[in-house]
Structures are given as C-alpha cells and as structure tokens.
Coordinates of N, CA and C in Angstrom, one line a residue:
S98 N 140.5 68.2 -61.3 CA 141.0 67.4 -60.2 C 142.3 68.0 -59.6
E99 N 142.8 69.0 -60.2 CA 144.0 69.7 -59.6 C 143.7 70.2 -58.2
A100 N 142.5 70.7 -58.0 CA 142.1 71.2 -56.7 C 142.2 70.2 -55.6
L101 N 142.2 68.9 -56.0 CA 142.3 67.8 -55.0 C 143.7 67.2 -54.9
D102 N 144.7 67.8 -55.5 CA 146.0 67.2 -55.5 C 146.6 67.1 -54.2
H103 N 146.1 67.9 -53.2 CA 146.6 67.8 -51.8 C 146.2 66.5 -51.1
M104 N 145.2 65.8 -51.7 CA 144.8 64.5 -51.1 C 145.6 63.4 -51.6
P105 N 146.0 62.4 -50.7 CA 146.7 61.2 -51.1 C 145.9 60.5 -52.2
A106 N 146.6 59.8 -53.1 CA 145.9 59.1 -54.2 C 146.1 57.6 -54.0
L107 N 145.1 56.9 -54.3 CA 145.2 55.4 -54.4 C 144.8 55.0 -55.8
N108 N 145.7 54.2 -56.4 CA 145.4 53.7 -57.8 C 144.5 52.4 -57.7
L109 N 143.5 52.4 -58.5 CA 142.6 51.3 -58.5 C 143.0 50.3 -59.6
G110 N 142.9 49.0 -59.4 CA 143.0 48.1 -60.5 C 141.8 48.1 -61.3
S111 N 141.8 47.5 -62.5 CA 140.7 47.5 -63.4 C 139.4 46.9 -62.8
N112 N 139.6 45.8 -62.0 CA 138.4 45.2 -61.4 C 137.8 46.1 -60.3
Q113 N 138.7 46.8 -59.5 CA 138.3 47.7 -58.5 C 137.5 48.9 -59.1
A114 N 138.1 49.4 -60.2 CA 137.5 50.5 -60.9 C 136.1 50.2 -61.5
A115 N 136.0 49.0 -62.1 CA 134.7 48.5 -62.6 C 133.7 48.3 -61.5
G116 N 134.1 47.7 -60.4 CA 133.3 47.6 -59.2 C 132.8 48.9 -58.7
L117 N 133.7 49.8 -58.6 CA 133.3 51.2 -58.1 C 132.2 51.8 -58.9
M118 N 132.3 51.6 -60.2 CA 131.2 52.2 -61.1 C 129.9 51.4 -61.0
N119 N 129.9 50.3 -60.3 CA 128.7 49.5 -60.0 C 128.3 49.5 -58.6
G120 N 128.9 50.5 -57.8 CA 128.5 50.7 -56.4 C 129.3 49.8 -55.4
I121 N 130.3 49.2 -55.8 CA 131.1 48.3 -54.9 C 132.3 49.1 -54.5
A122 N 132.4 49.4 -53.2 CA 133.5 50.1 -52.6 C 134.8 49.3 -52.6
P123 N 135.9 49.8 -53.0 CA 137.1 49.0 -53.0 C 137.7 48.8 -51.6
R124 N 138.5 47.7 -51.5 CA 139.2 47.4 -50.3 C 140.6 47.4 -50.7
I125 N 141.5 48.0 -49.8 CA 142.9 47.9 -50.1 C 143.5 46.6 -49.6
A126 N 144.3 46.0 -50.4 CA 144.9 44.7 -50.1 C 145.7 44.8 -48.8
A127 N 145.7 43.7 -48.1 CA 146.4 43.7 -46.8 C 147.9 44.1 -46.9
E128 N 148.6 43.7 -48.0 CA 150.0 44.0 -48.1 C 150.2 45.5 -48.4
S129 N 149.2 46.2 -48.8 CA 149.3 47.6 -49.1 C 148.8 48.6 -48.0
I130 N 148.2 48.0 -47.0 CA 147.6 48.8 -45.9 C 148.6 49.8 -45.3
E131 N 149.8 49.3 -45.1 CA 150.8 50.2 -44.5 C 151.0 51.5 -45.2
S132 N 150.8 51.5 -46.5 CA 151.1 52.7 -47.3 C 149.8 53.5 -47.5
V133 N 148.7 53.1 -46.9 CA 147.4 53.8 -46.9 C 147.4 54.9 -45.8
P134 N 146.9 56.1 -46.1 CA 146.8 57.1 -45.1 C 145.9 56.6 -43.9
P135 N 146.1 57.3 -42.7 CA 145.3 56.8 -41.5 C 143.8 56.9 -41.7
R136 N 143.2 56.0 -40.9 CA 141.7 56.0 -40.9 C 141.1 57.4 -40.7
G137 N 140.1 57.7 -41.5 CA 139.4 59.0 -41.5 C 140.0 59.9 -42.5
S138 N 141.1 59.6 -43.2 CA 141.7 60.5 -44.2 C 140.8 60.4 -45.5
L139 N 140.7 61.5 -46.1 CA 140.1 61.5 -47.5 C 141.2 61.2 -48.5
V140 N 140.8 60.4 -49.5 CA 141.7 60.0 -50.5 C 141.1 60.1 -51.9
R141 N 141.9 60.3 -52.9 CA 141.5 60.3 -54.3 C 141.6 58.9 -54.8
L142 N 140.6 58.4 -55.4 CA 140.7 57.0 -56.1 C 140.9 57.2 -57.6
L143 N 141.9 56.7 -58.1 CA 142.3 57.0 -59.5 C 142.1 55.7 -60.4
H144 N 141.6 55.9 -61.6 CA 141.7 54.8 -62.6 C 143.1 54.6 -63.0
G145 N 143.4 53.4 -63.6 CA 144.8 53.1 -64.1 C 145.4 54.2 -64.9
S146 N 144.5 55.0 -65.6 CA 145.0 56.0 -66.5 C 145.4 57.3 -65.7
G147 N 145.1 57.3 -64.4 CA 145.3 58.5 -63.6 C 144.2 59.4 -63.5
R148 N 143.1 59.1 -64.2 CA 141.9 59.9 -64.1 C 141.1 59.7 -62.8
L149 N 140.6 60.8 -62.2 CA 139.9 60.7 -61.0 C 138.6 59.9 -61.1
A150 N 138.5 58.9 -60.2 CA 137.3 58.0 -60.2 C 136.3 58.4 -59.1
A151 N 136.9 58.7 -57.9 CA 136.1 58.9 -56.8 C 136.9 59.6 -55.6
I152 N 136.2 60.1 -54.7 CA 136.8 60.5 -53.4 C 136.2 59.6 -52.3
G153 N 137.1 59.1 -51.5 CA 136.7 58.2 -50.4 C 137.4 58.5 -49.1
E154 N 136.9 57.9 -48.1 CA 137.4 58.0 -46.7 C 138.0 56.7 -46.3
V155 N 139.2 56.7 -45.8 CA 139.8 55.4 -45.3 C 139.1 55.0 -44.1
G156 N 138.7 53.7 -44.1 CA 138.0 53.1 -43.0 C 138.8 52.0 -42.4
Q157 N 138.2 51.2 -41.5 CA 138.9 50.2 -40.8 C 139.2 49.0 -41.8
A158 N 140.4 48.4 -41.5 CA 140.8 47.2 -42.2 C 140.9 47.3 -43.7
G159 N 141.3 48.6 -44.2 CA 141.5 48.8 -45.6 C 140.2 49.1 -46.4
F160 N 139.1 49.2 -45.8 CA 137.9 49.5 -46.5 C 137.9 51.0 -46.8
I161 N 137.4 51.4 -48.0 CA 137.3 52.8 -48.4 C 135.8 53.1 -48.5
H162 N 135.4 54.1 -47.7 CA 134.0 54.5 -47.7 C 133.8 55.6 -48.8
I163 N 133.1 55.4 -49.8 CA 132.9 56.3 -50.9 C 132.1 57.5 -50.5
K164 N 132.7 58.7 -50.9 CA 132.0 59.9 -50.6 C 131.4 60.5 -51.9
R165 N 132.1 60.3 -53.0 CA 131.6 60.9 -54.3 C 132.3 60.1 -55.4
V166 N 131.5 59.7 -56.4 CA 132.0 59.0 -57.6 C 131.9 59.9 -58.8
F167 N 132.9 59.9 -59.6 CA 132.9 60.7 -60.8 C 132.9 59.8 -62.0
R168 N 131.8 59.9 -62.7 CA 131.6 59.0 -63.9 C 132.0 59.7 -65.2
E169 N 132.4 58.9 -66.2 CA 132.8 59.5 -67.5 C 131.5 60.1 -68.1
S170 N 131.8 61.0 -68.9 CA 130.6 61.7 -69.6 C 130.2 61.0 -70.9
G171 N 130.7 59.8 -71.1 CA 130.3 59.0 -72.3 C 130.9 59.5 -73.6
G172 N 132.1 60.2 -73.4 CA 132.8 60.7 -74.6 C 132.3 62.0 -75.1
R173 N 131.3 62.6 -74.5 CA 130.9 63.9 -74.9 C 131.7 65.0 -74.3
T174 N 131.9 66.0 -75.0 CA 132.7 67.2 -74.4 C 131.7 68.2 -73.9
P175 N 132.1 68.9 -72.8 CA 131.2 69.9 -72.2 C 130.8 70.9 -73.3
G176 N 129.5 71.1 -73.4 CA 129.0 72.1 -74.4 C 129.0 71.6 -75.8
G177 N 129.5 70.4 -76.0 CA 129.6 69.9 -77.4 C 128.6 68.8 -77.7
T178 N 128.7 68.3 -78.8 CA 127.6 67.3 -79.3 C 128.2 65.9 -79.3
G179 N 129.5 65.8 -78.9 CA 129.9 64.4 -78.9 C 131.3 64.2 -79.3

C-alpha cells in the first residue's frame, strides 16, 4: 500500500468497513465532508487498524464510488500454508 501513499486516506468506522466487505459503499458523514478531497479524487479507504480496505472515488454528497476492494487473505501468508 506504500505505492498509494500519495492518495488521501479516509478512515472507515467498523460498520462502514463491514458494509464495504458486503458490497455497501461508504458515505462520508455531512460534518466530515469539508475535510474530504474534491469530487472525482481517488482516495484510500482504511480499516481502523490502518490497513488498506479499498480504493474509491469521491462522488457527490459524500458518496464514495468503489473502484477496488482489498479483502483479507484469511490469515494465510503468501506462499505459506496458514
């Protein structure tokens, strides 16, 4: 995820992160919209732990259009058995 560090990051709450994993795009709360990058900007969506959850594009009225979701590997290490 270091290659994406140039993108602004938005931290997801636990409900938003769970929804994202079930196909529900997050919406940024009205009180936070001023701190959100301009419409059309690509952003990193982060779990509370700081781990990359998805890449999204800022839409109208605080909606985030998901471009790519990154799921956990289920605890398995790359090339490993678990």
